[in-house]
Short mmCIF file of C-alpha atoms in Angstrom, two decimals:
data_model
loop_
_atom_site.label_atom_id
_atom_site.label_comp_id
_atom_site.label_asym_id
_atom_site.label_seq_id
_atom_site.Cartn_x
_atom_site.Cartn_y
_atom_site.Cartn_z
CA MET A 1 0.00 0.00 0.00
CA GLN A 2 3.03 2.26 0.23
CA TRP A 3 2.97 2.96 -3.50
CA LEU A 4 -0.68 4.12 -3.16
CA ALA A 5 0.21 6.51 -0.33
CA ASN A 6 3.13 7.88 -2.35
CA SER A 7 0.92 8.30 -5.41
CA ILE A 8 -1.71 10.22 -3.42
CA ASP A 9 0.95 12.44 -1.87
CA GLU A 10 2.50 13.09 -5.28
CA PHE A 11 -0.92 13.83 -6.74
CA PHE A 12 -1.72 16.55 -4.21
CA SER A 13 1.71 18.06 -3.55
CA GLY A 14 4.11 16.98 -6.31
CA GLU A 15 5.36 19.16 -9.12
CA GLU A 16 2.89 17.53 -11.50
CA GLY A 17 0.11 17.20 -8.90
CA LEU A 18 -2.68 19.51 -7.88
CA GLY A 19 -0.12 21.79 -6.27
CA SER A 20 1.16 22.89 -9.66
CA ARG A 21 -0.41 25.69 -11.64
CA ASN A 22 -0.67 23.62 -14.83
CA ALA A 23 -2.45 20.81 -13.00
CA ARG A 24 -4.98 23.18 -11.45
CA PHE A 25 -5.68 24.70 -14.86
CA ALA A 26 -6.08 21.24 -16.42
CA TRP A 27 -8.47 20.13 -13.69
CA SER A 28 -10.49 23.33 -14.04
CA LEU A 29 -11.11 22.33 -17.66
CA LEU A 30 -11.91 18.72 -16.76
CA VAL A 31 -14.26 19.32 -13.83
CA PRO A 32 -17.33 20.43 -15.88
CA THR A 33 -17.05 17.39 -18.15
CA LEU A 34 -16.48 15.05 -15.20
CA ALA A 35 -19.46 16.54 -13.38
CA ILE A 36 -21.74 15.88 -16.38
CA LEU A 37 -20.33 12.36 -16.72
CA ILE A 38 -20.98 11.61 -13.05
CA LEU A 39 -24.52 12.98 -13.25
CA VAL A 40 -25.27 10.89 -16.35
CA ALA A 41 -23.53 7.66 -15.31
CA ALA A 42 -23.62 7.56 -11.51
CA ARG A 43 -27.38 7.10 -11.11
CA PRO A 44 -27.68 4.23 -13.65
CA LEU A 45 -24.66 2.50 -12.10
CA GLU A 46 -26.18 2.84 -8.65
CA GLN A 47 -29.53 1.46 -9.81
CA THR A 48 -27.86 -1.42 -11.65
CA PHE A 49 -25.89 -2.41 -8.57
CA ILE A 50 -28.95 -2.22 -6.30
CA SER A 51 -30.98 -4.26 -8.79
CA SER A 52 -28.21 -6.89 -8.89
CA LEU A 53 -28.89 -7.57 -5.21
CA THR A 54 -32.52 -8.51 -5.89
CA ASP A 55 -34.42 -11.16 -7.86
CA ASP A 56 -36.39 -8.55 -9.81
CA GLU A 57 -38.07 -9.77 -13.01
CA PHE A 58 -39.84 -8.06 -15.89
CA GLY A 59 -43.47 -8.81 -16.66
CA THR A 60 -44.46 -9.99 -13.20
CA THR A 61 -46.50 -8.46 -10.41
CA ARG A 62 -44.39 -10.19 -7.78
CA PRO A 63 -42.41 -7.60 -5.80
CA ALA A 64 -38.64 -7.85 -6.02
CA ARG A 65 -37.03 -9.75 -3.16
CA TRP A 66 -33.68 -8.79 -1.62
CA VAL A 67 -31.26 -11.69 -2.21
CA GLY A 68 -27.94 -10.03 -1.39
CA LEU A 69 -25.03 -11.61 -3.23
CA GLU A 70 -26.98 -14.66 -4.37
CA ASN A 71 -26.84 -13.65 -8.05
CA TYR A 72 -23.08 -13.15 -7.87
CA GLN A 73 -22.68 -16.45 -6.03
CA LYS A 74 -24.49 -18.30 -8.79
CA LEU A 75 -22.46 -16.59 -11.51
CA LEU A 76 -19.06 -17.11 -9.88
CA SER A 77 -19.50 -20.51 -8.20
CA VAL A 78 -17.13 -23.01 -9.84
CA ARG A 79 -15.55 -26.33 -8.89
CA PHE A 80 -12.63 -28.17 -10.46
CA VAL A 81 -12.56 -31.95 -10.74
CA THR A 82 -10.36 -34.42 -12.60
CA VAL A 83 -12.14 -36.87 -14.87
CA GLU A 84 -11.25 -39.82 -17.02
CA CYS A 85 -11.63 -38.63 -20.60
CA GLN A 86 -13.56 -40.47 -23.24
CA ILE A 87 -11.35 -39.62 -26.20
CA ASP A 88 -13.29 -38.37 -29.21
CA GLU A 89 -12.26 -40.37 -32.27
CA ASP A 90 -12.55 -37.39 -34.61
CA THR A 91 -10.79 -34.70 -32.56
CA GLY A 92 -8.63 -36.77 -30.23
CA GLU A 93 -9.81 -34.62 -27.32
CA CYS A 94 -11.91 -35.21 -24.22
CA ALA A 95 -15.47 -35.91 -25.25
CA ARG A 96 -17.68 -33.21 -23.82
CA THR A 97 -21.04 -34.05 -22.27
CA THR A 98 -23.50 -31.99 -20.29
CA GLY A 99 -26.30 -32.67 -17.87
CA VAL A 100 -26.92 -32.59 -14.15
CA GLN A 101 -27.16 -36.37 -13.75
CA GLU A 102 -23.83 -36.92 -15.51
CA THR A 103 -22.34 -34.17 -13.37
CA ILE A 104 -23.43 -36.03 -10.24
CA GLN A 105 -21.83 -39.20 -11.59
CA TRP A 106 -18.59 -37.36 -12.39
CA GLN A 107 -18.50 -35.88 -8.92
CA ARG A 108 -19.23 -39.17 -7.20
CA SER A 109 -16.72 -41.15 -9.26
CA ASP A 110 -13.96 -38.58 -8.95
CA PHE A 111 -14.23 -37.73 -5.27
CA GLU A 112 -11.94 -39.35 -2.79
CA GLU A 113 -13.67 -41.61 -0.27
CA GLU A 114 -13.73 -38.79 2.29
CA GLU A 115 -15.56 -36.52 -0.15
CA ARG A 116 -18.01 -39.28 -1.03
CA GLN A 117 -18.80 -39.82 2.63
CA LYS A 118 -19.29 -36.07 3.11
CA PHE A 119 -21.70 -36.07 0.18
CA ARG A 120 -23.74 -38.96 1.65
CA GLU A 121 -24.02 -37.26 5.06
CA MET A 122 -25.19 -33.90 3.69
CA PRO A 123 -28.76 -32.73 4.42
CA SER A 124 -30.96 -32.96 1.34
CA GLU A 125 -31.06 -29.19 0.76
CA GLU A 126 -27.26 -28.92 0.90
CA ARG A 127 -26.86 -31.96 -1.33
CA GLU A 128 -29.18 -30.38 -3.89
CA ASP A 129 -27.05 -27.24 -3.90
CA TYR A 130 -23.86 -29.28 -4.06
CA VAL A 131 -24.82 -31.09 -7.24
CA ARG A 132 -26.24 -28.04 -8.97
CA TYR A 133 -23.01 -27.71 -10.91
CA GLU A 134 -22.83 -28.46 -14.62
CA PRO A 135 -19.75 -28.72 -16.86
CA ALA A 136 -18.44 -25.56 -18.49
CA TYR A 137 -14.97 -26.51 -19.78
CA THR A 138 -12.84 -29.64 -20.02
CA TRP A 139 -9.09 -29.66 -20.69
CA GLN A 140 -6.89 -32.65 -21.30
CA LEU A 141 -3.96 -32.87 -18.91
CA PHE A 142 -0.63 -33.50 -20.65
CA GLY A 143 -2.40 -34.96 -23.67
CA GLY A 144 -3.48 -38.07 -21.75
CA GLU A 145 -6.79 -39.63 -20.81
CA THR A 146 -7.17 -37.51 -17.68
CA GLY A 147 -8.98 -34.21 -17.94
CA LEU A 148 -9.63 -31.18 -15.77
CA ARG A 149 -13.28 -30.28 -15.78
CA VAL A 150 -14.67 -26.93 -14.68
CA LEU A 151 -18.11 -27.26 -13.11
CA ALA A 152 -20.25 -24.18 -12.57
CA LYS A 153 -23.67 -23.27 -11.26
CA ASP A 154 -24.05 -21.15 -14.38
CA PRO A 155 -21.87 -22.86 -17.01
CA ILE A 156 -23.05 -20.63 -19.85
CA PHE A 157 -21.80 -17.53 -18.01
CA ILE A 158 -18.41 -19.17 -17.39
CA GLU A 159 -18.26 -20.14 -21.06
CA SER A 160 -19.23 -16.60 -22.06
CA PHE A 161 -16.39 -15.27 -19.90
CA GLY A 162 -13.92 -17.64 -21.57
CA ASN A 163 -15.29 -16.78 -25.02
CA THR A 164 -14.96 -13.06 -24.33
CA ILE A 165 -11.38 -13.29 -23.05
CA GLN A 166 -10.26 -15.50 -25.94
CA PHE A 167 -12.04 -13.32 -28.50
CA THR A 168 -10.56 -10.14 -27.02
CA PHE A 169 -6.97 -11.36 -26.73
CA VAL A 170 -6.69 -12.96 -30.17
CA SER A 171 -8.65 -10.35 -32.13
CA VAL A 172 -6.87 -7.34 -30.58
CA LEU A 173 -3.47 -9.00 -31.12
CA PHE A 174 -4.12 -9.61 -34.83
CA GLU A 175 -5.70 -6.19 -35.26
CA LEU A 176 -2.59 -4.59 -33.80
CA ILE A 177 -0.26 -6.55 -36.09
CA LEU A 178 -2.37 -6.03 -39.21
CA GLY A 179 -3.08 -2.40 -38.34
CA MET A 180 0.65 -1.74 -37.90
CA ILE A 181 1.41 -3.27 -41.31
CA ILE A 182 -1.34 -1.28 -43.03
CA ALA A 183 -0.25 1.96 -41.34
CA LEU A 184 3.40 1.47 -42.36
CA VAL A 185 2.35 0.79 -45.95
CA VAL A 186 0.03 3.79 -46.36
CA ASN A 187 2.54 6.04 -44.58
CA SER A 188 5.16 5.42 -47.27
CA ASN A 189 5.37 7.34 -50.53
CA PHE A 190 3.87 5.55 -53.54
CA SER A 191 1.45 6.29 -56.34
CA GLY A 192 -2.19 5.92 -55.28
CA ARG A 193 -1.49 6.33 -51.58
CA GLY A 194 -4.52 8.60 -51.10
CA ILE A 195 -6.87 6.08 -52.73
CA MET A 196 -5.50 3.28 -50.56
CA ARG A 197 -5.94 5.36 -47.40
CA THR A 198 -9.57 5.90 -48.32
CA ALA A 199 -10.17 2.27 -49.32
CA MET A 200 -8.74 0.88 -46.08
CA LEU A 201 -11.50 2.61 -44.10
CA VAL A 202 -14.35 0.94 -46.03
CA PRO A 203 -14.59 -2.16 -43.76
CA TRP A 204 -14.58 0.03 -40.66
CA SER A 205 -17.34 2.27 -42.07
CA ILE A 206 -19.70 -0.68 -42.61
CA PRO A 207 -22.06 -1.25 -39.63
CA THR A 208 -21.06 -4.33 -37.65
CA VAL A 209 -24.42 -6.05 -38.13
CA VAL A 210 -24.25 -5.56 -41.90
CA ALA A 211 -20.67 -6.84 -42.02
CA ALA A 212 -21.62 -9.88 -39.92
CA VAL A 213 -24.53 -10.74 -42.22
CA LEU A 214 -22.25 -10.46 -45.29
CA TRP A 215 -19.72 -12.82 -43.71
CA GLN A 216 -22.52 -15.16 -42.65
CA VAL A 217 -23.53 -15.50 -46.30
CA MET A 218 -19.92 -16.14 -47.34
CA MET A 219 -19.53 -18.74 -44.56
CA ARG A 220 -22.60 -20.79 -45.43
CA PRO A 221 -22.04 -24.42 -44.38
CA ASP A 222 -22.85 -25.80 -47.84
CA ASN A 223 -21.34 -25.45 -51.29
CA THR A 224 -23.03 -22.08 -51.86
CA GLY A 225 -20.70 -20.28 -49.45
CA ILE A 226 -17.78 -18.60 -51.19
CA PHE A 227 -15.27 -19.76 -48.57
CA ASN A 228 -16.28 -23.40 -48.98
CA VAL A 229 -16.02 -23.06 -52.75
CA LEU A 230 -12.49 -21.63 -52.39
CA VAL A 231 -11.15 -24.18 -49.89
CA GLN A 232 -12.49 -27.07 -51.96
CA ASP A 233 -11.21 -25.67 -55.26
CA LEU A 234 -7.78 -25.21 -53.68
CA GLY A 235 -7.84 -28.73 -52.31
CA LEU A 236 -7.72 -27.60 -48.68
CA ALA A 237 -10.87 -29.54 -47.76
CA ASP A 238 -12.78 -32.46 -49.24
CA SER A 239 -16.16 -31.39 -47.89
CA PRO A 240 -17.78 -28.10 -46.88
CA VAL A 241 -16.39 -26.60 -43.67
CA GLN A 242 -18.91 -25.84 -40.92
CA TRP A 243 -17.46 -22.41 -40.17
CA LEU A 244 -19.98 -21.27 -37.57
CA THR A 245 -21.31 -24.47 -36.02
CA ALA A 246 -20.36 -25.68 -32.55
CA THR A 247 -18.18 -28.44 -34.05
CA GLY A 248 -16.40 -26.12 -36.46
CA PRO A 249 -13.84 -23.31 -36.12
CA TRP A 250 -16.50 -20.85 -35.02
CA MET A 251 -14.29 -18.80 -32.69
CA TYR A 252 -11.64 -18.24 -35.36
CA SER A 253 -14.38 -17.38 -37.85
CA ILE A 254 -15.86 -14.58 -35.76
CA ILE A 255 -12.36 -13.36 -34.88
CA ALA A 256 -11.63 -13.12 -38.62
CA VAL A 257 -14.79 -11.05 -39.08
CA ASP A 258 -13.83 -8.70 -36.26
CA VAL A 259 -10.23 -8.33 -37.46
CA TRP A 260 -11.39 -7.52 -40.99
CA LYS A 261 -13.87 -4.99 -39.62
CA THR A 262 -11.73 -3.12 -37.08
CA ALA A 263 -8.08 -3.50 -38.16
CA PRO A 264 -8.51 -0.30 -40.28
CA PHE A 265 -9.44 1.60 -37.11
CA MET A 266 -6.23 0.40 -35.47
CA ALA A 267 -4.31 1.35 -38.63
CA LEU A 268 -5.83 4.84 -38.58
CA LEU A 269 -4.70 5.49 -35.00
CA ILE A 270 -1.20 4.14 -35.66
CA LEU A 271 -0.95 6.17 -38.89
CA ALA A 272 -1.69 9.33 -36.90
CA GLY A 273 1.17 8.43 -34.56
CA LEU A 274 3.55 7.73 -37.46
CA GLN A 275 2.94 11.10 -39.06
CA VAL A 276 4.08 13.06 -35.99
CA ILE A 277 7.46 11.30 -35.83
CA PRO A 278 10.08 13.77 -37.16
CA LYS A 279 11.61 12.65 -40.47
CA ASP A 280 15.05 13.92 -39.52
CA ILE A 281 15.33 11.11 -36.94
CA TYR A 282 15.14 8.54 -39.73
CA GLU A 283 17.59 10.54 -41.85
CA ALA A 284 20.09 10.59 -38.98
CA ALA A 285 19.60 6.85 -38.49
CA GLU A 286 20.30 6.20 -42.18
CA VAL A 287 23.50 8.23 -41.95
CA ASP A 288 24.52 6.04 -39.00
CA GLY A 289 23.91 2.96 -41.14
CA ALA A 290 20.70 1.71 -39.50
CA GLY A 291 18.51 -0.38 -41.80
CA ARG A 292 14.72 -0.37 -42.02
CA ILE A 293 14.26 -3.14 -39.45
CA ARG A 294 16.65 -1.48 -36.99
CA GLN A 295 14.86 1.85 -37.47
CA PHE A 296 11.49 0.20 -36.80
CA PHE A 297 12.53 -1.38 -33.50
CA SER A 298 14.78 1.48 -32.31
CA ILE A 299 12.79 4.51 -33.46
CA THR A 300 9.29 3.77 -34.72
CA LEU A 301 8.11 1.31 -32.09
CA PRO A 302 9.36 3.26 -29.02
CA LEU A 303 7.90 6.54 -30.30
CA LEU A 304 4.59 4.83 -31.11
CA ARG A 305 4.22 3.39 -27.61
CA PRO A 306 1.71 6.00 -26.33
CA THR A 307 -0.31 5.72 -29.55
CA ILE A 308 -0.33 1.92 -29.40
CA ALA A 309 -1.40 2.07 -25.75
CA VAL A 310 -4.39 4.28 -26.60
CA ALA A 311 -5.30 2.07 -29.56
CA LEU A 312 -5.11 -1.06 -27.40
CA ILE A 313 -7.32 0.49 -24.73
CA PHE A 314 -9.98 1.49 -27.26
CA ARG A 315 -9.99 -1.87 -29.00
CA THR A 316 -9.81 -3.95 -25.82
CA LEU A 317 -12.73 -2.12 -24.23
CA ASP A 318 -14.70 -2.53 -27.45
CA ALA A 319 -13.87 -6.25 -27.75
CA LEU A 320 -14.78 -6.94 -24.11
CA ARG A 321 -18.23 -5.54 -24.91
CA ALA A 322 -18.58 -7.54 -28.15
CA PHE A 323 -22.22 -8.22 -28.92
CA ASP A 324 -23.15 -7.76 -32.59
CA VAL A 325 -20.83 -10.40 -34.06
CA PHE A 326 -21.87 -13.04 -31.52
CA GLN A 327 -25.57 -12.20 -31.79
CA VAL A 328 -25.69 -12.34 -35.61
CA LEU A 329 -23.35 -15.25 -36.32
CA LEU A 330 -23.83 -17.58 -33.33
CA ASP A 331 -26.61 -19.09 -31.25
CA PRO A 332 -27.21 -18.24 -27.55
CA THR A 333 -25.30 -21.34 -26.35
CA ARG A 334 -21.99 -19.73 -27.39
CA PRO A 335 -22.35 -16.15 -26.20
CA SER A 336 -20.05 -13.34 -25.24
CA MET A 337 -20.64 -11.78 -21.83
CA ALA A 338 -22.56 -8.89 -23.40
CA TYR A 339 -24.71 -11.27 -25.45
CA TYR A 340 -25.38 -13.41 -22.38
CA ASN A 341 -26.41 -10.28 -20.48
CA TYR A 342 -28.81 -9.38 -23.29
CA ASP A 343 -30.21 -12.92 -23.34
CA ARG A 344 -30.89 -12.93 -19.59
CA LEU A 345 -32.37 -9.42 -19.61
CA VAL A 346 -34.47 -9.36 -22.79
CA LEU A 347 -35.35 -13.01 -23.31
CA GLY A 348 -35.17 -14.26 -19.72
CA ARG A 349 -36.62 -11.05 -18.22
CA LEU A 350 -34.30 -11.49 -15.24
CA ASP A 351 -33.60 -7.87 -14.38
CA GLY A 352 -31.78 -8.54 -11.10
CA PHE A 353 -29.69 -11.40 -12.46
CA SER A 354 -28.72 -9.55 -15.65
CA SER A 355 -27.79 -6.50 -13.56
CA ALA A 356 -25.28 -8.68 -11.71
CA VAL A 357 -23.83 -9.75 -15.07
CA GLY A 358 -23.58 -6.08 -16.07
CA VAL A 359 -21.78 -5.18 -12.85
CA LEU A 360 -19.26 -7.99 -13.42
CA ILE A 361 -18.66 -6.78 -16.99
CA PHE A 362 -18.10 -3.26 -15.66
CA ILE A 363 -15.61 -4.52 -13.05
CA MET A 364 -13.74 -6.57 -15.66
CA ILE A 365 -13.47 -3.61 -18.03
CA LEU A 366 -12.32 -1.37 -15.17
CA ILE A 367 -9.59 -3.86 -14.21
CA PHE A 368 -8.36 -4.13 -17.80
CA THR A 369 -8.30 -0.34 -18.14
CA VAL A 370 -6.26 0.13 -14.96
CA ILE A 371 -3.80 -2.58 -16.04
CA TYR A 372 -3.37 -1.03 -19.48
CA VAL A 373 -2.93 2.51 -18.20
CA ARG A 374 -0.44 1.42 -15.53
CA PHE A 375 1.62 -1.18 -17.37
CA VAL A 376 1.20 -0.65 -21.12
CA GLY A 377 2.37 2.90 -20.74
CA ILE A 378 0.45 6.07 -21.39
CA GLU A 379 3.35 8.28 -20.43
CA GLN A 380 3.30 11.93 -19.52
CA GLU A 381 5.79 14.29 -21.02
CA GLY A 382 6.99 16.96 -18.71
#
């Protein structure tokens, strides 16, 4: 906690803190905007949190009942057990099954004798709660026939969390790499550069829902989909690929859609950072004999660090709230956290429960933002 005390002291009395004239002037400009933001956002956040502590439902005359942290307990309750895998002949991985009865069998067969005895001696109400866990994920351990199974009271929420994290990490990584390449290309001098700069923004300008529908048509699971026609004509597959089904590469498919859609946005931000780097730095590096690769890692990348940090924050926050791509291309059994929240609120009419999901999404986004700002490096120049 010492670093927090030092940070607070520096904030109020340091040269760059509130004690400085520049800081006071900056805060005087920020306060009106912050006040409006607090007035607009504070009340909804307060109501959402209060609602998350109830079992409120839409379309019912039953008054909401105070349940405390029960919604959060259901969402976050997980258990880990080791299981003997039934190896799938097609994939070579642990066969995945679902169902409460099978979960009870897994638990009973995998518990040590002490755990089994504890289960037998439980009161009926506790036993019912104990077996209310269903499988969310299964991983093979060391490629063998033993697996680690994650059991959850709400397995779809746990899966939505895993889907969101995987989608965010992979899509943002590829968007950064592709956006960097595009920005470096359009920042160089060549004929038609202006046209290419305009063309690269076309995918980003298309609404996400429209883009998702277009890709859905191209990824049709039969021979009418353009991607299946291409992979079969090139000899990469003997039969149509089920791009968006649960047994196919659905995660990589929606990541490809998102990368195609938003990599231009990343490229635009990086291009803005490239254009403020003084050209004489590169000229001096060339005189010193530094090649293009050396210039990129010694000059371009370090000077782009603040720009990349801002771009990563924008894209990560956007990806963590991904909804459109999941909602259009997938079914509700493979949701993102935002899609799951929508499903529980609009279709399930569970206002209190969905509010708890929303609070958890807010906390997750807040944590990612703090980590990025602190460790990725939005640096101050002074």
